[in-house]
Coordinates of C-alpha atoms and ligand atoms in Angstrom, one line a residue:
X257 CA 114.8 105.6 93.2
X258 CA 111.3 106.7 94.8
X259 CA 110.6 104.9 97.8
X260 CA 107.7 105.7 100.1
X261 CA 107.7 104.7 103.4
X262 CA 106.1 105.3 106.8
X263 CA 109.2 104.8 109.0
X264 CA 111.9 106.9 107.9
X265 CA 114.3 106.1 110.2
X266 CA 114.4 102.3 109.3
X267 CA 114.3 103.5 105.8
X268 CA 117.4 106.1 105.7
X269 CA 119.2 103.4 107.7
X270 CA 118.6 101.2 105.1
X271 CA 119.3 103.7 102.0
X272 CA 122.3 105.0 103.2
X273 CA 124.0 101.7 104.3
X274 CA 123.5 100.9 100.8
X275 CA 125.3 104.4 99.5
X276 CA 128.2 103.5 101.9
X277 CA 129.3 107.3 102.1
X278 CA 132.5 108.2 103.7
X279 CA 130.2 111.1 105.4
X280 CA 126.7 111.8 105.8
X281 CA 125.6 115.2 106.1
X282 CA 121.6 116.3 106.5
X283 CA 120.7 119.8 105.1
X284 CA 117.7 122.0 106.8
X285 CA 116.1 124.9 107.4
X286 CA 115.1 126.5 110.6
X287 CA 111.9 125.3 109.9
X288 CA 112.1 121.7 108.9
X289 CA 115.3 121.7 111.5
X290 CA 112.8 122.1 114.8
X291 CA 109.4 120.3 113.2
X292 CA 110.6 117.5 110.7
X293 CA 113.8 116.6 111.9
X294 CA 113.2 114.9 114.9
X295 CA 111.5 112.3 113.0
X296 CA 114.8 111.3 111.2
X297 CA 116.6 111.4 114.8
X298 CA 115.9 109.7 118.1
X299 CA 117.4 112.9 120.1
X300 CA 117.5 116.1 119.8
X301 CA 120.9 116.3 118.7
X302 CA 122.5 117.6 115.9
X303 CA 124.4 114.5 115.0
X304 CA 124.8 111.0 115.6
X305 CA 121.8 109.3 113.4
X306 CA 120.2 106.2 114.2
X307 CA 122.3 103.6 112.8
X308 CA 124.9 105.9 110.8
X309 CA 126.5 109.2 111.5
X310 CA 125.3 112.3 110.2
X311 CA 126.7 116.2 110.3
X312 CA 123.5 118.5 110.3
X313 CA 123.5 122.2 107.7
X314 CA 120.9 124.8 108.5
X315 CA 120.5 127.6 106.7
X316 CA 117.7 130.6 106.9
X317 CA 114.2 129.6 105.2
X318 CA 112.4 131.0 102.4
X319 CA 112.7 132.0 98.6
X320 CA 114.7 135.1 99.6
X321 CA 116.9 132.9 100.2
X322 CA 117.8 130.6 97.4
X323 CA 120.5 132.7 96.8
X324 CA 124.4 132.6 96.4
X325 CA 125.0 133.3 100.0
X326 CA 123.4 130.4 101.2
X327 CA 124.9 127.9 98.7
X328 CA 128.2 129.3 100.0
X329 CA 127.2 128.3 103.6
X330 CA 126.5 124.7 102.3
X331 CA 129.5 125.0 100.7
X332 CA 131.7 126.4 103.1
X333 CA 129.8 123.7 105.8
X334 CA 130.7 120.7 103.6
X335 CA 134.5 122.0 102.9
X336 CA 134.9 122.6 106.6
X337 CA 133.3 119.1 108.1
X338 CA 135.8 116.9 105.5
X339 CA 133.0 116.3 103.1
X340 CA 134.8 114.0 100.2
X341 CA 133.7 113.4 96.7
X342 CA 132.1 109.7 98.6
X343 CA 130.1 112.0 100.8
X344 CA 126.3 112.1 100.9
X345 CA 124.2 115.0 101.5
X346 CA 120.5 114.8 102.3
X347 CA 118.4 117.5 101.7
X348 CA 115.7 117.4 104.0
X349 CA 112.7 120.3 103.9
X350 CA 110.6 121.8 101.0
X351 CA 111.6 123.3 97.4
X352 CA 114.2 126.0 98.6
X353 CA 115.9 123.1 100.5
X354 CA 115.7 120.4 98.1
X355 CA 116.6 123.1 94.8
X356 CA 119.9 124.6 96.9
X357 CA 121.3 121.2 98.2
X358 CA 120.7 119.4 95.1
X359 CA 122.6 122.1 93.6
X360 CA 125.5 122.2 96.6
X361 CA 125.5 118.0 96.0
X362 CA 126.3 119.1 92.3
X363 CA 128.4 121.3 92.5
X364 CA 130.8 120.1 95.5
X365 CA 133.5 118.6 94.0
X366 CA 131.8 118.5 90.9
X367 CA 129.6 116.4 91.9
X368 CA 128.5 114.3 95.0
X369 CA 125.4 112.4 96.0
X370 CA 122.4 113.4 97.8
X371 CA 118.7 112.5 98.7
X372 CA 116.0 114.4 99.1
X373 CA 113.4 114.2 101.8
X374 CA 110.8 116.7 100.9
X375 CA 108.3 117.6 103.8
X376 CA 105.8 119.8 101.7
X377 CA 103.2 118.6 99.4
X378 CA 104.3 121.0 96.5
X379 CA 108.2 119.5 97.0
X380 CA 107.5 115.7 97.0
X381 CA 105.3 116.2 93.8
X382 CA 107.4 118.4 91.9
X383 CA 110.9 120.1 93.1
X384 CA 112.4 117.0 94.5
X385 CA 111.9 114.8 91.5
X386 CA 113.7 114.8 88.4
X387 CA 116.7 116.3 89.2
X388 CA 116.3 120.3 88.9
X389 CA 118.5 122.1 91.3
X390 CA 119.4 125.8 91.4
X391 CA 119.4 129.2 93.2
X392 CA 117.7 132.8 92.1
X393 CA 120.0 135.3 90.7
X394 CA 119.7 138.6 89.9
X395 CA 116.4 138.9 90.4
X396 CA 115.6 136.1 88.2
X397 CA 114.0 132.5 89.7
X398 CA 116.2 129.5 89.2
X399 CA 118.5 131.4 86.8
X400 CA 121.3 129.6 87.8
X401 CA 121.4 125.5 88.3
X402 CA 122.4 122.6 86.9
X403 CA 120.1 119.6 85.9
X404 CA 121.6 116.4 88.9
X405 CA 119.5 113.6 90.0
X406 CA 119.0 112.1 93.2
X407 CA 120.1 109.4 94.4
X408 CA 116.6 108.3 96.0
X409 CA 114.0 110.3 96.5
X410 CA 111.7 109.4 100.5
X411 CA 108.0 110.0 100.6
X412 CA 107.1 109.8 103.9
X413 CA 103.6 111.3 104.2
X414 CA 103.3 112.1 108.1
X415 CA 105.3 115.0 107.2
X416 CA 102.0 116.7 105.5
X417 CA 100.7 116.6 109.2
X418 CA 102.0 119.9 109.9
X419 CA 101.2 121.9 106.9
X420 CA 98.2 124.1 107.1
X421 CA 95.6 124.1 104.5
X422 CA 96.7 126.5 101.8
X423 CA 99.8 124.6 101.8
X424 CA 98.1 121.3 101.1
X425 CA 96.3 123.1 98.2
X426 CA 99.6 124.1 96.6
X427 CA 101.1 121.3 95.9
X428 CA 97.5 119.8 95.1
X429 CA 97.5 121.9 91.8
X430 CA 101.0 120.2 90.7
X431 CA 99.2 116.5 91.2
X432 CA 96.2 118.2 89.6
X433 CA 98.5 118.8 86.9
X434 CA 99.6 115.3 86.6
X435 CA 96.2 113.9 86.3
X436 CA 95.3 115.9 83.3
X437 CA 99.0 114.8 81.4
X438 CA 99.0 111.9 82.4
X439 CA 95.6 110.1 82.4
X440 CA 93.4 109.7 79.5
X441 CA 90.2 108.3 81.1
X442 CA 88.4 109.8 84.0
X443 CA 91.1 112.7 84.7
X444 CA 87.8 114.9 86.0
X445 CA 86.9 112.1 88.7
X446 CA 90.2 111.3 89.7
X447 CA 90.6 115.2 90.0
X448 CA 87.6 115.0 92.5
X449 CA 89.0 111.6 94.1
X450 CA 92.5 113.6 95.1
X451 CA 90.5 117.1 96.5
X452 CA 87.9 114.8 98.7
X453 CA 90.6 112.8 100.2
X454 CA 93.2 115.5 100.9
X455 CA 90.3 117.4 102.5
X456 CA 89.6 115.0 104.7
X457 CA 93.5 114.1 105.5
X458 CA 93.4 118.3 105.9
X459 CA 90.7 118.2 108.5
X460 CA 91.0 115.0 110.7
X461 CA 94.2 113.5 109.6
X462 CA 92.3 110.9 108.3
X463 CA 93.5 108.8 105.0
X464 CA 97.0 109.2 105.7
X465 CA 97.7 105.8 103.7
X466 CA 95.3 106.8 100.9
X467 CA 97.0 110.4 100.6
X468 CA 100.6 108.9 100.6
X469 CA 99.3 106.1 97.7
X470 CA 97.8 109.4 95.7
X471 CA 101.4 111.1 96.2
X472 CA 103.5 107.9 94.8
X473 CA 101.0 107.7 91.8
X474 CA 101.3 111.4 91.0
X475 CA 104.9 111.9 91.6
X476 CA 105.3 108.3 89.0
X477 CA 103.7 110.2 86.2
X478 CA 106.5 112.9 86.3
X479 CA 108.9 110.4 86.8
X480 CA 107.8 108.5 83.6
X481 CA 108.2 111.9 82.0
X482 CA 111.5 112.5 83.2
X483 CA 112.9 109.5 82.6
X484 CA 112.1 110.1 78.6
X485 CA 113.5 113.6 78.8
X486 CA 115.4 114.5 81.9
X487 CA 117.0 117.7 80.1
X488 CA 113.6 119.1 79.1
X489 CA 113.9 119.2 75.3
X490 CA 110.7 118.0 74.3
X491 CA 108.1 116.1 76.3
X492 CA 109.1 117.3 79.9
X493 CA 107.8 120.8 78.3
X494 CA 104.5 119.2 79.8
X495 CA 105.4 119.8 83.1
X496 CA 104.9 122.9 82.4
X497 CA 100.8 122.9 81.7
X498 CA 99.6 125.8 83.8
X499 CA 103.1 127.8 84.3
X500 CA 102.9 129.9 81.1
X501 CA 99.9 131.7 82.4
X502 CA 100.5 131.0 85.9
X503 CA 104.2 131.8 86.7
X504 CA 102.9 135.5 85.1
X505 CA 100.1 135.9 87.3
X506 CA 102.4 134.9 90.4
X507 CA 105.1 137.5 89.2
X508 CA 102.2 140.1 89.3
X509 CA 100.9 139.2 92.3
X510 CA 104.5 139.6 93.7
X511 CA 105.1 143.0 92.2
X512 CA 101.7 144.2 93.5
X513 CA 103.3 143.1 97.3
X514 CA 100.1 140.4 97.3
X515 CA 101.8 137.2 96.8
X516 CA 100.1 133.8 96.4
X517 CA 101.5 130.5 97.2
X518 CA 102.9 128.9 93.6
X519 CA 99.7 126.2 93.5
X520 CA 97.5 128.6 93.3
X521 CA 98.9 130.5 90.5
X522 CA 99.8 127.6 89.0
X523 CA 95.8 126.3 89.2
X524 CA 94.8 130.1 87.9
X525 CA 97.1 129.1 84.9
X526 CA 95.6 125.8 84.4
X527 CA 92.0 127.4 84.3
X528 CA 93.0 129.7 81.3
X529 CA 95.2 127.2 79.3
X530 CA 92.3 124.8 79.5
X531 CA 90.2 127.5 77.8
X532 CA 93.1 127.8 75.2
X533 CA 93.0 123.7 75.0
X534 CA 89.6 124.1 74.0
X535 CA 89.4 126.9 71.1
X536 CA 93.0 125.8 70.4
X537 CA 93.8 122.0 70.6
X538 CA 90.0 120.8 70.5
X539 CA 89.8 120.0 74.4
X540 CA 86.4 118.8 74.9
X541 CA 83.4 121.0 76.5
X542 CA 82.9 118.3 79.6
X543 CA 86.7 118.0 80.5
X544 CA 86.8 121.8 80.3
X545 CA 84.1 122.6 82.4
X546 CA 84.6 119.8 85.3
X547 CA 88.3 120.9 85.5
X548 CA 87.5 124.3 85.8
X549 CA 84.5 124.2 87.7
X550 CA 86.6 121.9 90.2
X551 CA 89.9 124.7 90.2
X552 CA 88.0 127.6 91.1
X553 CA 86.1 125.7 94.0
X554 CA 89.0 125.1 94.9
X555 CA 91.3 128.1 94.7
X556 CA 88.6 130.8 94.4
X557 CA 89.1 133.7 92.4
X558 CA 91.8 135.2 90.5
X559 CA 92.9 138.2 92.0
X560 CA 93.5 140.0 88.5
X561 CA 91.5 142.4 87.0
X562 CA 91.6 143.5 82.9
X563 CA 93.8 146.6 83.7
X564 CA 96.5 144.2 84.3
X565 CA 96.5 142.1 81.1
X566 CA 98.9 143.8 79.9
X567 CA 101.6 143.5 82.5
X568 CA 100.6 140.1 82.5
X569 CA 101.6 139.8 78.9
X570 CA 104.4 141.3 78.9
X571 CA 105.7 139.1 81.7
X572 CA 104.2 136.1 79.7
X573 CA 106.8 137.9 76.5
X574 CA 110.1 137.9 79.2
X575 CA 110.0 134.4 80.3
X576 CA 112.5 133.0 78.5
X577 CA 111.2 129.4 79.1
X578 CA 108.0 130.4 77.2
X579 CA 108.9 132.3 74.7
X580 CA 110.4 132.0 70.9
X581 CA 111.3 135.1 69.3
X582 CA 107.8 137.1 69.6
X583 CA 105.4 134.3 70.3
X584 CA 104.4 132.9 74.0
X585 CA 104.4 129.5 74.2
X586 CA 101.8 127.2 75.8
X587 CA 101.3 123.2 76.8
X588 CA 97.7 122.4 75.7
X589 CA 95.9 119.5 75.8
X590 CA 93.8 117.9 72.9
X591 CA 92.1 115.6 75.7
X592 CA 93.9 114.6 78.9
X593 CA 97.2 112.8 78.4
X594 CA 96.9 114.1 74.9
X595 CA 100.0 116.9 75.0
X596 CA 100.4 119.3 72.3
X597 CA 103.8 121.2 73.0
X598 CA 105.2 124.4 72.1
X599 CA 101.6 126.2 71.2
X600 CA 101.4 129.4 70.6
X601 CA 98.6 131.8 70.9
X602 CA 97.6 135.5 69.7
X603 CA 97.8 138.3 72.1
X604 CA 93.8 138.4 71.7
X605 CA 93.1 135.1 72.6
X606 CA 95.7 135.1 76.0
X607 CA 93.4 137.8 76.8
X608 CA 90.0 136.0 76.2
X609 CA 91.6 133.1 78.6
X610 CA 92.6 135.7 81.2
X611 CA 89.1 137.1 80.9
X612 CA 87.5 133.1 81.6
X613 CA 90.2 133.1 84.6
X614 CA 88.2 135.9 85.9
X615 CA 84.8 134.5 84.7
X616 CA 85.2 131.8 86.8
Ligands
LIG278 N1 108.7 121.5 87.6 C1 108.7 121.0 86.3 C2 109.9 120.1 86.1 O1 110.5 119.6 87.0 O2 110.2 119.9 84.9

């Protein structure tokens, strides 16, 4: 279940008296360890919840380490603390947090339940619903992981008080996302709607309530998605509008040592695949130019230039999730909330939509 709250302590009493685990252990970073956890605790101690007892995991932060070493730490942590097949873990922190314990909680014992608390925008949008989990391997994102649901999911919105602006923006482009695949009217305006009151959250802290109600909306629309087609064979392809184009450019960008957060890419992404929509799927003219116009207020330019395009392609060839035999595969759009899956496109035309990306 999703539950949004604003007093997360009364809540996670609440959810895990309901569980009724044999043990409770809470999963964080060094990050979300020192700034989010002492709003789940009343002290600054590393057990001994508020109303039921809780064993705390930290591991290091940071994509470099979703890896196999840190899974063994969780592992090793719950084998070592008595953790039982009736235990609970809750994963509390952003995408690398939510991705390695949810993989941990499925993996323990074959299997054992677990929440997730995400504290970034980008994690309670995306990552922490619909029950990916998973570590990088061999150089390769997410290569290995297993598909486990929560068994709640907590929104609490103060947590977005700490993160800085470009981090706001990131996980912006996922609920960006959500309005154009899942809203048929007025996706341009309610585009506008979310960036106007995130700014203001962003600057003054202002529209807390309004942001949280935007984030349990958003994060519904993939959860209606999910429900349908939790093992992505057909319609939860549409989560991936945006990522064809966009997980190449942020694979560039990383090669080039110039990484971007993933939002950004993925918004780059969604600027070109709205241009495919168009000359593709019959996207209209006004949807494609508010959308676009909006994105690159918002993200600014595209660091790419046309001596990359084919690096870009190539990458776009290698991701398996895109690709079928010699063809790269797009989501496109014939109007919002009208999905077209598994489109492909000729090398010429990916080119002519990295070529608008730049326009832009
Ligand atoms: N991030 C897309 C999905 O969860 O399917």
């Amino acid at each position: 279940m999703i539950i949004t709250t604003s007093d997360i302590q009364q809540t996670m009493r609440e959810v895990t008296a309901g569980i009724g685990a044999d043990r409770t252990f809470v999963l964080c970073d060094v990050n979300t360890r020192q700034k989010c956890l002492p709003r789940l605790v009343l002290s600054s101690r590393t057990s001994g919840f508020p109303g039921f007892s809780g064993q705390l995991i930290s591991i290091p932060a940071g994509d470099d380490n979703k890896n196999i070493d840190t899974l063994t730490l969780v592992w090793r942590a719950l084998s070592e603390q008595g953790a039982t097949r009736h235990s609970l873990l809750i994963n509390l922190g952003g995408g690398v947090v939510t991705d390695i314990g949810g993989f941990a909680a499925a993996s323990f014992k074959r299997g054992i339940r677990y929440i997730n608390i995400p504290t970034t925008l980008l994690a309670m949008v995306d990552a922490a619903t619909g029950g990916k989990t998973g570590i990088n391997f061999a150089g390769l994102k997410n290569e290995v992981g297993a598909f486990h649901q929560p068994e709640h999911v907590v929104l609490c919105a103060a947590f977005l008080a700490s993160l800085d602006k470009e981090n706001l923006l990131s996980g912006m482009a996922e609920m960006m996302k959500h309005i154009l695949i899942g809203h048929d009217t007025d996706a341009v305006a309610q585009m506008e709607t979310l960036a106007d009151t995130l700014a203001d959250f962003q600057a003054s802290g202002a529209r807390q309530d309004e942001v949280a109600r935007l984030v349990r909306h958003s994060v519904g629309i993939k959860e209606r998605i999910v429900a349908q087609d939790p093992t992505e064979k057909g319609i939860r392809k549409a989560l991936n509008l945006g990522h064809t184009l966009g997980h190449a450019i942020e694979s560039l960008l990383l090669e080039k040592h110039t990484p971007v957060l993933h939002g950004y890419a993925v918004a780059w992404g969604m600027i070109g695949e709205l241009y495919l929509s168009h000359v593709q799927t019959g996207l209209g003219v006004d949807v494609l130019r508010g959308a676009t116009r909006l994105l690159s207020e918002l993200y600014g330019p595209c660091p790419i230039g046309c001596n990359d395009y084919d690096r870009l392609y190539a990458l776009m060839l290698h991701d398996k999730k895109n690709t079928s035999a010699d063809a790269v595969r797009f989501v496109l759009l014939a109007a919002p909330g009208d999905i077209r899956l598994d489109c492909t496109a000729p090398r010429e035309m990916i080119f002519e939509a990295l070529d608008f990306i730049r326009e832009r």
